[in-house]
Coordinates of C-alpha atoms (C1' of nucleotides) in Angstrom, one line a residue:
Chain A
X1 CA 0.1 0.2 0.3
X2 CA 1.1 3.2 -1.1
X3 CA 2.5 5.6 1.9
X4 CA 1.2 9.0 2.2
X5 CA 3.1 11.4 3.0
X6 CA 1.7 15.0 4.9
X7 CA 5.0 18.1 4.3
X8 CA 4.4 22.1 5.1
X9 CA 5.5 24.7 4.7
X10 CA 4.8 27.6 7.5
X11 CA 2.5 30.0 6.1
X12 CA 3.8 33.6 5.9
X13 CA 2.9 36.2 7.0
X14 CA 1.5 38.7 4.9
X15 CA 2.7 42.1 6.3
X16 CA 5.6 42.1 3.5
X17 CA 7.2 41.0 0.2
X18 CA 8.3 37.5 0.4
X19 CA 12.2 37.2 0.3
X20 CA 15.1 34.9 0.0
X21 CA 14.1 33.3 3.7
X22 CA 10.9 32.6 2.8
X23 CA 12.0 31.0 -0.2
X24 CA 14.4 28.4 1.6
X25 CA 12.0 27.1 4.2
X26 CA 9.8 26.3 0.8
X27 CA 12.4 25.0 -1.3
X28 CA 13.7 22.8 1.9
X29 CA 10.0 21.3 2.6
X30 CA 9.6 21.6 -1.6
X31 CA 12.4 18.6 -1.9
X32 CA 11.6 16.6 1.0
X33 CA 7.7 16.2 -1.3
X34 CA 9.6 15.2 -4.1
X35 CA 12.0 13.3 -2.9
X36 CA 8.9 11.0 -1.0
X37 CA 7.1 11.4 -4.2
X38 CA 10.3 10.3 -6.0
X39 CA 10.4 7.3 -3.9
X40 CA 7.4 6.7 -4.5
X41 CA 5.1 8.3 -1.1
X42 CA 1.5 9.7 -2.4
X43 CA 2.7 13.5 -1.4
X44 CA 0.6 16.5 0.3
X45 CA 2.8 19.6 0.7
X46 CA 0.6 22.5 1.7
X47 CA 2.0 26.4 1.3
X48 CA -0.2 29.1 1.9
X49 CA -0.2 32.4 3.6
X50 CA -1.3 34.1 7.4
X51 CA -3.6 37.2 6.5
X52 CA -4.6 38.1 9.8
X53 CA -3.8 40.2 12.7
X54 CA -4.0 43.9 13.6
X55 CA -0.2 44.7 11.9
X56 CA -2.8 43.8 8.7
X57 CA -6.0 45.1 9.3
X58 CA -3.3 48.1 10.1
X59 CA -1.1 48.1 7.7
X60 CA -4.2 48.3 4.7
X61 CA -5.6 51.2 6.5
X62 CA -2.1 53.0 5.8
X63 CA -2.0 51.6 2.6
X64 CA -5.5 53.1 2.2
X65 CA -7.4 49.7 1.0
X66 CA -9.2 46.8 2.4
X67 CA -7.7 44.1 4.5
X68 CA -9.3 41.8 1.6
X69 CA -7.8 43.9 -1.0
X70 CA -4.4 43.8 0.9
X71 CA -4.0 40.5 1.9
X72 CA -5.1 39.7 -1.6
X73 CA -2.4 40.8 -3.4
X74 CA 0.5 40.0 -1.0
X75 CA -0.7 36.7 -1.1
X76 CA -0.8 36.6 -4.6
X77 CA 2.6 37.6 -4.5
X78 CA 4.1 35.0 -2.5
X79 CA 2.0 31.7 -4.5
X80 CA 4.2 33.9 -7.4
X81 CA 7.6 33.6 -5.4
X82 CA 6.7 29.8 -4.8
X83 CA 5.8 29.4 -8.4
X84 CA 8.9 30.9 -9.8
X85 CA 10.5 28.6 -6.7
X86 CA 9.0 26.1 -8.5
X87 CA 7.6 24.7 -5.2
X88 CA 5.5 22.2 -6.2
X89 CA 3.0 22.7 -3.1
X90 CA -0.6 20.3 -3.5
X91 CA -3.1 23.4 -1.9
X92 CA -2.1 26.9 -1.0
X93 CA -4.5 28.2 1.5
X94 CA -5.2 31.6 2.9
X95 CA -5.9 32.1 6.3
X96 CA -9.2 34.7 5.3
X97 CA -10.9 31.4 2.8
X98 CA -14.0 30.6 3.8
X99 CA -12.7 26.9 4.2
X100 CA -9.8 27.8 6.1
X101 CA -11.9 30.1 8.8
X102 CA -15.0 27.5 9.5
X103 CA -12.1 24.8 10.3
X104 CA -10.7 27.5 12.7
X105 CA -14.0 27.7 14.5
X106 CA -14.1 24.1 14.5
X107 CA -11.1 23.3 16.1
X108 CA -12.0 26.1 18.6
X109 CA -15.4 24.9 19.0
X110 CA -13.3 21.3 19.8
X111 CA -11.1 22.7 22.0
X112 CA -13.8 24.7 24.4
X113 CA -15.6 21.1 24.4
X114 CA -13.3 19.9 26.3
X115 CA -12.5 22.6 29.3
X116 CA -9.7 24.0 28.4
X117 CA -10.8 27.3 27.0
X118 CA -11.7 29.2 29.6
X119 CA -13.0 33.4 29.4
X120 CA -10.8 36.0 31.7
X121 CA -8.9 39.6 31.1
X122 CA -4.7 40.1 29.6
X123 CA -3.3 43.1 30.8
X124 CA -0.2 44.2 30.2
X125 CA 2.2 46.2 28.5
X126 CA 1.9 45.8 24.7
X127 CA 3.6 46.9 22.1
X128 CA 1.0 48.0 18.7
X129 CA 4.1 48.0 16.3
X130 CA 5.0 43.9 17.9
X131 CA 1.8 43.0 17.9
X132 CA 3.4 41.6 21.3
X133 CA 2.8 41.6 25.0
X134 CA 5.8 42.6 27.5
X135 CA 7.0 42.0 30.5
X136 CA 7.7 44.3 32.6
X137 CA 11.4 43.3 33.5
X138 CA 11.9 43.5 29.6
X139 CA 11.0 46.9 29.5
X140 CA 13.3 50.0 29.4
X141 CA 12.5 54.1 30.7
X142 CA 13.0 56.3 28.5
X143 CA 14.4 60.1 29.7
X144 CA 10.6 61.2 28.0
X145 CA 9.1 58.4 30.8
X146 CA 8.0 56.7 27.8
X147 CA 8.8 52.6 27.8
X148 CA 9.8 50.7 25.3
X149 CA 10.3 47.0 24.0
X150 CA 13.3 45.8 24.1
X151 CA 12.9 45.9 20.3
X152 CA 12.4 49.8 20.8
X153 CA 9.1 50.0 20.0
X154 CA 7.1 51.8 22.2
X155 CA 4.2 50.1 24.8
X156 CA 0.9 51.4 26.1
X157 CA -1.1 49.4 29.0
X158 CA -3.7 47.6 28.0
X159 CA -6.7 45.2 29.6
X160 CA -9.2 43.7 27.4
X161 CA -10.8 40.3 28.2
X162 CA -9.7 37.6 26.9
X163 CA -9.9 33.9 26.5
X164 CA -7.1 31.6 27.8
X165 CA -6.3 28.7 26.6
X166 CA -4.8 26.3 29.4
X167 CA -1.4 25.6 28.3
X168 CA -0.5 25.3 31.7
X169 CA -2.5 22.0 32.5
X170 CA 0.0 20.2 28.7
X171 CA 3.1 20.9 30.8
X172 CA 4.2 17.3 31.2
X173 CA 2.0 15.7 28.7
X174 CA 4.4 18.1 26.5
X175 CA 8.0 16.5 28.2
X176 CA 6.5 13.7 27.6
X177 CA 5.9 14.3 23.8
X178 CA 9.9 15.2 23.6
X179 CA 11.2 12.4 26.0
X180 CA 9.1 9.3 24.1
X181 CA 9.2 11.3 20.6
X182 CA 13.0 12.6 20.2
X183 CA 12.1 13.0 16.7
X184 CA 9.5 15.6 16.9
X185 CA 12.2 18.4 17.5
X186 CA 14.9 19.4 15.6
X187 CA 17.9 20.0 15.0
X188 CA 18.7 18.9 18.4
X189 CA 19.9 22.4 19.4
X190 CA 16.0 23.4 19.1
X191 CA 14.9 20.4 20.8
X192 CA 17.1 21.2 23.8
X193 CA 15.5 25.1 24.1
X194 CA 12.7 23.8 23.8
X195 CA 12.8 21.4 26.4
X196 CA 13.8 23.8 28.7
X197 CA 11.4 26.3 27.9
X198 CA 8.6 24.1 28.8
X199 CA 10.5 22.5 32.0
X200 CA 10.9 26.1 33.2
X201 CA 6.4 25.9 33.7
X202 CA 3.6 27.3 31.3
X203 CA 1.5 29.6 31.6
X204 CA -2.0 29.6 30.2
X205 CA -2.4 31.6 27.0
X206 CA -3.9 34.7 25.4
X207 CA -6.0 33.3 22.2
X208 CA -8.5 36.0 21.4
X209 CA -8.8 39.6 20.8
X210 CA -11.3 42.1 21.3
X211 CA -9.0 45.5 20.1
X212 CA -9.4 45.1 16.4
X213 CA -11.5 43.3 13.9
X214 CA -9.3 41.2 11.4
X215 CA -9.2 38.0 12.0
X216 CA -11.3 35.1 12.5
X217 CA -14.4 35.0 15.2
X218 CA -14.6 33.5 17.7
X219 CA -17.4 31.3 17.8
X220 CA -20.6 32.6 20.0
X221 CA -18.4 36.0 21.3
X222 CA -18.5 38.0 18.5
X223 CA -16.9 40.1 20.2
X224 CA -13.8 38.7 19.9
X225 CA -11.5 37.2 17.2
X226 CA -8.8 34.4 17.8
X227 CA -5.0 35.1 18.8
X228 CA -3.8 34.9 15.4
X229 CA -1.5 31.5 16.6
X230 CA -4.9 29.5 17.1
X231 CA -6.0 31.2 14.1
X232 CA -2.7 30.0 12.3
X233 CA -1.7 27.0 13.2
X234 CA -4.9 25.1 12.6
X235 CA -4.4 25.9 8.8
X236 CA -2.3 22.5 8.7
X237 CA -5.6 21.2 8.9
X238 CA -8.4 23.3 7.7
X239 CA -6.6 23.3 4.3
X240 CA -7.2 19.2 5.0
X241 CA -11.1 19.9 5.0
X242 CA -11.4 19.6 9.0
X243 CA -13.5 19.3 10.5
X244 CA -15.4 17.2 7.9
X245 CA -13.6 13.8 9.0
X246 CA -14.6 12.5 5.6
X247 CA -13.0 14.7 3.5
X248 CA -10.8 12.2 1.4
X249 CA -7.6 14.5 2.4
X250 CA -7.7 14.1 5.7
X251 CA -6.3 10.5 5.2
X252 CA -3.3 12.5 5.4
X253 CA -3.7 13.7 8.9
X254 CA -1.6 13.6 10.7
X255 CA 1.4 15.6 9.4
X256 CA 4.8 14.0 8.6
X257 CA 6.4 17.3 8.5
X258 CA 6.4 20.7 10.0
X259 CA 9.7 22.5 8.7
X260 CA 9.7 26.3 9.6
X261 CA 11.6 29.1 10.9
X262 CA 13.5 29.1 13.8
X263 CA 11.7 31.8 14.8
X264 CA 8.6 30.0 14.7
X265 CA 9.8 26.3 16.3
X266 CA 7.9 27.8 20.1
X267 CA 4.3 28.2 18.1
X268 CA 4.9 25.1 16.6
X269 CA 6.4 21.9 19.4
X270 CA 4.5 23.9 22.2
X271 CA 1.5 26.0 21.5
X272 CA 0.5 23.6 18.5
X273 CA 0.3 19.9 19.6
X274 CA -1.2 21.9 22.8
X275 CA -3.9 22.3 21.0
X276 CA -4.4 19.5 18.9
X277 CA -4.0 17.4 22.5
X278 CA -7.4 19.5 23.5
X279 CA -8.8 18.7 20.7
X280 CA -8.4 14.9 20.7
X281 CA -6.8 14.3 17.0
X282 CA -3.3 13.0 17.0
X283 CA -0.1 14.7 16.9
X284 CA 1.9 15.5 13.8
X285 CA 5.8 14.0 13.6
X286 CA 8.3 15.9 13.0
X287 CA 8.7 20.0 13.2
X288 CA 12.3 21.0 11.7
X289 CA 13.3 24.8 11.8
X290 CA 16.1 26.0 9.6
X291 CA 18.0 29.0 10.5
X292 CA 18.7 32.7 9.3
X293 CA 20.3 33.9 6.4
X294 CA 22.9 36.9 6.6
X295 CA 24.0 38.3 3.3
X296 CA 27.2 39.4 2.5
X297 CA 27.7 39.2 6.7
X298 CA 24.8 41.1 7.5
X299 CA 21.3 41.0 8.6
X300 CA 18.9 41.0 6.2
X301 CA 16.7 44.4 7.3
X302 CA 14.7 46.7 5.0
X303 CA 16.5 49.2 6.7
X304 CA 19.5 48.7 5.6
X305 CA 18.5 47.5 2.6
X306 CA 19.5 44.7 2.0
X307 CA 16.2 42.0 1.5
X308 CA 16.5 39.8 -0.8
X309 CA 14.2 38.9 -3.6
X310 CA 15.2 35.0 -4.2
X311 CA 13.9 36.2 -7.8
X312 CA 16.1 38.3 -8.6
X313 CA 18.8 35.6 -8.1
X314 CA 16.6 33.6 -10.3
X315 CA 16.1 36.1 -13.1
X316 CA 20.2 35.9 -13.2
X317 CA 21.1 33.0 -12.2
X318 CA 18.4 30.5 -12.9
X319 CA 16.0 28.7 -10.6
X320 CA 17.9 25.8 -9.7
X321 CA 21.1 27.6 -9.0
X322 CA 19.7 29.2 -6.6
X323 CA 17.9 26.1 -5.1
X324 CA 21.3 24.3 -5.0
X325 CA 22.4 27.2 -3.3
X326 CA 20.1 27.6 -0.3
X327 CA 20.6 24.1 0.5
X328 CA 24.4 23.7 0.1
X329 CA 25.9 26.4 1.5
X330 CA 25.3 25.4 5.0
X331 CA 24.2 22.3 7.0
X332 CA 20.7 22.7 7.2
X333 CA 19.7 23.9 10.7
X334 CA 22.6 26.4 11.4
X335 CA 22.0 30.2 9.6
X336 CA 24.1 30.7 6.7
X337 CA 25.7 33.3 4.4
X338 CA 24.8 34.4 1.1
X339 CA 27.1 36.5 -0.5
X340 CA 27.6 36.9 -4.5
X341 CA 30.9 35.4 -4.4
X342 CA 30.3 32.7 -2.3
X343 CA 27.2 31.8 -4.3
X344 CA 28.6 32.2 -7.9
X345 CA 32.0 29.7 -6.5
X346 CA 29.8 27.3 -5.2
X347 CA 28.3 27.2 -9.0
X348 CA 31.0 27.3 -10.8
X349 CA 33.1 24.2 -9.1
X350 CA 29.9 22.1 -7.9
X351 CA 27.5 22.4 -10.6
X352 CA 29.8 23.6 -13.5
X353 CA 32.9 21.8 -13.4
X354 CA 31.9 18.7 -11.0
X355 CA 28.7 17.8 -12.6
X356 CA 27.9 19.4 -15.4
X357 CA 31.2 19.3 -16.9
X358 CA 30.9 15.2 -16.0
X359 CA 27.8 15.2 -18.2
X360 CA 29.2 16.6 -20.7
X361 CA 32.1 14.9 -21.6
X362 CA 31.0 11.5 -21.2
X363 CA 27.5 12.7 -23.4
X364 CA 30.0 14.3 -25.6
X365 CA 32.3 11.1 -26.0
X366 CA 28.9 9.6 -26.7
X367 CA 27.8 11.4 -29.5
X368 CA 31.6 11.4 -31.5
X369 CA 32.3 7.6 -30.6
X370 CA 28.7 5.3 -30.2
X371 CA 26.6 6.7 -32.9
X372 CA 25.1 8.8 -30.7
X373 CA 23.2 6.3 -29.1
X374 CA 23.0 4.5 -25.6
X375 CA 25.8 1.8 -25.2
X376 CA 25.3 -1.5 -24.1
X377 CA 26.4 -2.6 -20.9
X378 CA 29.4 -5.1 -21.0
X379 CA 31.3 -7.5 -18.0
X380 CA 31.6 -5.5 -15.3
X381 CA 35.6 -4.9 -14.1
X382 CA 36.3 -4.3 -10.3
X383 CA 36.7 -0.8 -11.4
X384 CA 33.1 -0.3 -12.3
X385 CA 32.1 -2.5 -9.2
X386 CA 33.6 0.0 -7.5
X387 CA 32.0 2.8 -8.8
X388 CA 28.2 1.6 -9.5
X389 CA 27.9 -0.4 -6.0
X390 CA 28.1 2.6 -3.9
X391 CA 25.3 4.7 -6.7
X392 CA 23.1 2.4 -6.6
X393 CA 22.9 2.6 -2.6
X394 CA 22.0 6.0 -3.5
X395 CA 18.6 5.8 -3.2
X396 CA 18.3 4.6 0.3
X397 CA 21.2 6.2 2.3
X398 CA 19.4 9.0 1.1
X399 CA 16.2 8.4 1.8
X400 CA 17.3 8.4 5.9
X401 CA 19.4 11.8 5.3
X402 CA 16.2 13.5 3.6
X403 CA 13.6 11.9 6.5
X404 CA 16.2 13.3 9.3
X405 CA 15.9 17.1 7.1
X406 CA 19.8 16.2 6.7
X407 CA 19.3 17.9 3.4
X408 CA 23.0 19.3 3.0
X409 CA 23.8 16.1 4.0
X410 CA 22.8 14.0 1.2
X411 CA 23.4 16.6 -1.7
X412 CA 27.6 15.9 -0.3
X413 CA 26.4 12.1 -0.6
X414 CA 25.9 12.4 -4.4
X415 CA 29.0 14.5 -4.8
X416 CA 31.0 11.9 -3.4
X417 CA 30.2 10.0 -6.4
X418 CA 30.5 12.4 -8.8
X419 CA 34.3 13.3 -7.8
X420 CA 34.7 10.0 -8.2
X421 CA 32.7 9.6 -11.9
X422 CA 35.4 12.2 -12.6
X423 CA 38.0 10.1 -11.3
X424 CA 36.8 6.8 -12.4
X425 CA 36.9 8.6 -16.5
X426 CA 40.2 10.0 -16.2
X427 CA 41.2 6.5 -15.1
X428 CA 39.9 5.2 -17.4
X429 CA 40.4 7.2 -20.5
X430 CA 37.9 6.1 -22.9
X431 CA 39.5 8.4 -25.4
X432 CA 42.3 6.7 -25.2
X433 CA 40.3 2.8 -25.5
X434 CA 38.7 4.3 -28.4
X435 CA 41.9 3.1 -30.4
X436 CA 43.3 0.4 -28.3
X437 CA 39.7 -1.6 -27.1
X438 CA 36.6 -0.1 -28.5
X439 CA 33.8 -2.1 -26.8
X440 CA 35.6 -1.7 -23.3
X441 CA 35.5 2.0 -24.4
X442 CA 31.4 1.4 -25.2
X443 CA 31.6 0.1 -22.1
X444 CA 33.1 2.2 -19.8
X445 CA 31.2 5.3 -20.8
X446 CA 28.5 3.1 -20.0
X447 CA 29.1 2.4 -16.9
X448 CA 29.6 6.7 -16.5
X449 CA 25.7 6.3 -18.4
X450 CA 24.3 4.6 -15.6
X451 CA 25.9 6.7 -13.0
X452 CA 25.2 9.8 -13.9
X453 CA 21.4 8.1 -14.4
X454 CA 21.3 7.7 -10.7
X455 CA 22.7 11.3 -10.3
X456 CA 20.5 13.5 -11.7
X457 CA 17.7 10.8 -11.1
X458 CA 18.7 11.5 -6.8
X459 CA 19.1 15.0 -7.7
X460 CA 15.7 16.0 -9.4
X461 CA 14.1 17.2 -5.8
X462 CA 17.1 19.4 -5.6
X463 CA 17.3 20.8 -8.9
X464 CA 13.9 19.4 -11.3
X465 CA 14.6 21.4 -14.3
X466 CA 18.0 20.8 -14.8
X467 CA 18.2 17.1 -13.5
X468 CA 14.4 16.6 -16.3
X469 CA 17.4 18.6 -19.1
X470 CA 20.1 15.3 -17.7
X471 CA 18.3 13.4 -17.9
X472 CA 16.5 13.4 -21.2
X473 CA 20.3 13.9 -22.2
X474 CA 21.1 9.8 -20.7
X475 CA 17.5 8.6 -22.7
X476 CA 15.2 7.8 -20.1
X477 CA 12.0 8.5 -20.8
X478 CA 9.2 10.1 -18.1
X479 CA 8.1 7.5 -16.4
X480 CA 11.4 5.9 -15.7
X481 CA 12.9 9.1 -13.3
X482 CA 11.3 7.5 -10.4
X483 CA 13.2 5.5 -7.9
X484 CA 11.8 2.2 -8.5
X485 CA 12.5 2.3 -12.7
X486 CA 16.4 2.5 -11.4
X487 CA 15.7 -1.0 -11.1
X488 CA 15.6 -1.1 -15.0
X489 CA 18.3 -0.9 -16.7
X490 CA 18.2 1.5 -20.3
X491 CA 17.9 -1.2 -23.3
X492 CA 21.5 -0.4 -24.7
X493 CA 20.5 1.4 -28.8
X494 CA 18.0 3.9 -27.3
X495 CA 19.1 7.1 -29.8
X496 CA 20.4 10.0 -27.5
X497 CA 19.3 13.9 -28.4
X498 CA 22.9 16.1 -29.0
X499 CA 24.5 16.5 -25.8
X500 CA 24.0 20.5 -24.1
X501 CA 25.5 22.7 -21.2
X502 CA 23.1 22.5 -17.8
X503 CA 24.9 24.5 -16.2
X504 CA 26.9 27.8 -17.4
X505 CA 30.4 28.7 -16.1
X506 CA 30.2 32.1 -14.6
X507 CA 32.7 34.7 -14.7
X508 CA 32.7 38.2 -12.3
X509 CA 33.7 40.8 -14.8
X510 CA 36.5 43.3 -13.8
X511 CA 34.4 46.5 -12.6
Chain B
rG1 C1' 21.1 35.9 36.2
rG2 C1' 18.8 30.2 34.4
rC3 C1' 19.6 26.5 31.3
rG4 C1' 21.8 24.9 25.8
rG5 C1' 25.1 25.2 22.0
rC6 C1' 29.8 25.8 20.3
rG7 C1' 35.3 27.0 20.2
rU8 C1' 39.2 21.5 14.9
rA9 C1' 44.4 23.2 9.1
rG10 C1' 43.6 29.7 5.7
rC11 C1' 38.0 29.4 5.1
rU12 C1' 33.3 26.5 6.2
rC13 C1' 32.4 22.1 9.1
rA14 C1' 33.1 16.5 10.1
rG15 C1' 34.8 13.0 14.4
rC16 C1' 32.7 12.2 20.0
rG17 C1' 37.6 6.8 24.1
rG18 C1' 42.3 4.1 20.8
rU19 C1' 48.6 6.4 16.5
rA20 C1' 44.4 13.8 13.4
rG21 C1' 39.9 14.3 8.5
rA22 C1' 37.0 16.7 3.7
rG23 C1' 35.5 19.5 0.4
rC24 C1' 37.4 24.7 -0.5
rA25 C1' 41.7 27.8 -1.1
rG26 C1' 47.8 27.4 -1.4
rG27 C1' 52.0 24.6 -3.7
rG28 C1' 53.8 21.1 -7.5
rG29 C1' 53.4 17.2 -11.6
rA30 C1' 49.9 14.3 -15.2
rA31 C1' 46.4 14.3 -19.0
rU32 C1' 43.8 16.8 -23.0
rC33 C1' 37.8 13.5 -24.0
rA34 C1' 34.8 17.6 -22.2
rU35 C1' 32.0 24.3 -19.8
rA36 C1' 41.1 25.5 -19.0
rA37 C1' 36.5 21.8 -16.6
rU38 C1' 39.2 16.9 -14.9
rC39 C1' 43.1 13.9 -12.5
rC40 C1' 47.3 12.2 -9.2
rC41 C1' 51.1 14.0 -5.7
rU42 C1' 51.4 17.4 -1.9
rU43 C1' 51.5 22.6 2.6
rG44 C1' 49.0 23.3 6.1
rG45 C1' 46.5 22.0 13.1
rU46 C1' 50.7 20.8 20.1
rC47 C1' 42.0 19.2 18.3
rG48 C1' 40.3 28.0 22.6
rG49 C1' 43.5 27.4 28.0
rC50 C1' 44.5 25.0 32.5
rG51 C1' 43.8 20.6 35.4
rG52 C1' 41.7 15.6 35.8
rU53 C1' 40.1 10.5 34.7
rU54 C1' 41.9 6.1 31.7
rC55 C1' 46.8 1.8 29.6
rA56 C1' 45.0 5.1 26.0
rA57 C1' 40.6 12.4 24.9
rA58 C1' 38.7 16.8 19.9
rU59 C1' 36.3 12.9 22.3
rC60 C1' 34.3 11.3 30.0
rC61 C1' 34.5 14.9 34.1
rG62 C1' 35.9 19.6 36.2
rU63 C1' 37.6 25.2 35.5
rC64 C1' 39.0 29.4 32.8
rC65 C1' 38.2 31.9 28.2
rG66 C1' 35.7 33.7 23.9
rC67 C1' 31.5 33.7 20.9
rC68 C1' 26.1 32.0 20.1
rG69 C1' 21.1 31.0 21.0
rC70 C1' 16.8 30.4 24.5
rU71 C1' 14.5 32.6 28.8
rA72 C1' 6.0 33.4 26.4
rC73 C1' 2.3 35.0 24.0
rC74 C1' 7.1 39.4 17.6
rA75 C1' 7.5 35.0 9.3

RNA sequence: GGCGGCGUAGCUCAGCGGUAGAGCAGGGGAAUCAUAAUCCCUUGGUCGGCGGUUCAAAUCCGUCCGCCGCUACCA
């Protein structure tokens, strides 16, 4: 029976334009989704936008638009970015859609049924700009007597009625979850932080607001709208058709993997499982958080004006090199830097030199010396085996790595094989065999073609467009590109298209 | 302050009890099928400091120094 796999990106908050950080998380999720599809799973891949909250309401007012019109245009921009990045989502949910609003309200009611929602008052120092409450001890007093948040945002004392979620009740069950399901939170460092946070003790969570209107109305009390995280987190369920348990998509629940930025790890590893526990809904399998990008060594910020729109890079270099760089440059999970120099260096050494050139030299030798058709396989020498044996294990090795979200390690695994292929071709020297032993030459080229087929197959999730081109040049049909298809060797004699370079080299023109 | 992580070759990092590793960068050589790409060899580290446990420590323990993260409602 086909395994179902459900992976999500965060729903992105529409208070600004999409940047490289959003693209990063989405590309990572996309790689997992594509990888699981190649492995034969029935994948559901969700992305979308988080569109409620006071900040959005105000930004819309400032822009002189209705909140709906405002979010429509930014949501469209996020969707366009996802499309540019070749994100293969199955659905794009917006929290302003009726299906989501109804689902979020149903989840609220379900949690309320368990007795874990009660009404009270919330009061504290509130920073409008940050949409956040702060503790007295976090504030600093300015010379003029006004208090400001650590972020520098001015705060005011507010008191408003609020519904609360009994988060405190779930402390032990959460700790037990982290204990019994050690892979629930990744990477490791993030897990430690969450565990120690929960150990400190959990306070009940204010989950509604009366101070603004742009949100999901609380069922049965229209004076309140839901706190944005109750609303937002429920998207992972509402997109599947929740609360309609007979909806076909509900078969994908519980989610296998939520990929998130490290800033929102806590919402996904503490609040979300607690909400689900309260509602009696099974928990997701894993929440993995990724780090931040800096640009040329500096923090990305609007004031520095160094915010990178991934689409600008795609325009210049193509989508696959950007996807590749984002995942390759640093172990997935940590922070990383994007500099033009390191970017171009990566593309030149690993894509153009190592991989692109390997394909090009192999394919042009075949084109020129084998009549442009895929040679038959010959008897394997020990050297051939030494190359092909580990190559055939690649998909299963990478499967383990992808399951751990070790997306960079998985790439490194492929590059070991690519380097081995370059060494192999030099040692076998098919260009010399051409005169001394043409049969062996053909067999060597076939070994390389087989290795390249594996390489291109497993790299499809990272670089779908380029690897499709490479697989076409290697003579594979559309239906021969899954992991399962690798078990069947391609028939010799198939004619191959004329080889064409896939990854160009870049030279920075001197300025 | 509390909790946690990190500090290993010029750079990015892996190793986590048994004679220091990879990639890139640097140096030398080979080859010429290929996007002047590739291959081979090679320089380079008292594994942050000090102390301890052990036959044996980057690897375990203690301590010190230096970075970084978390410490509640903020993509």
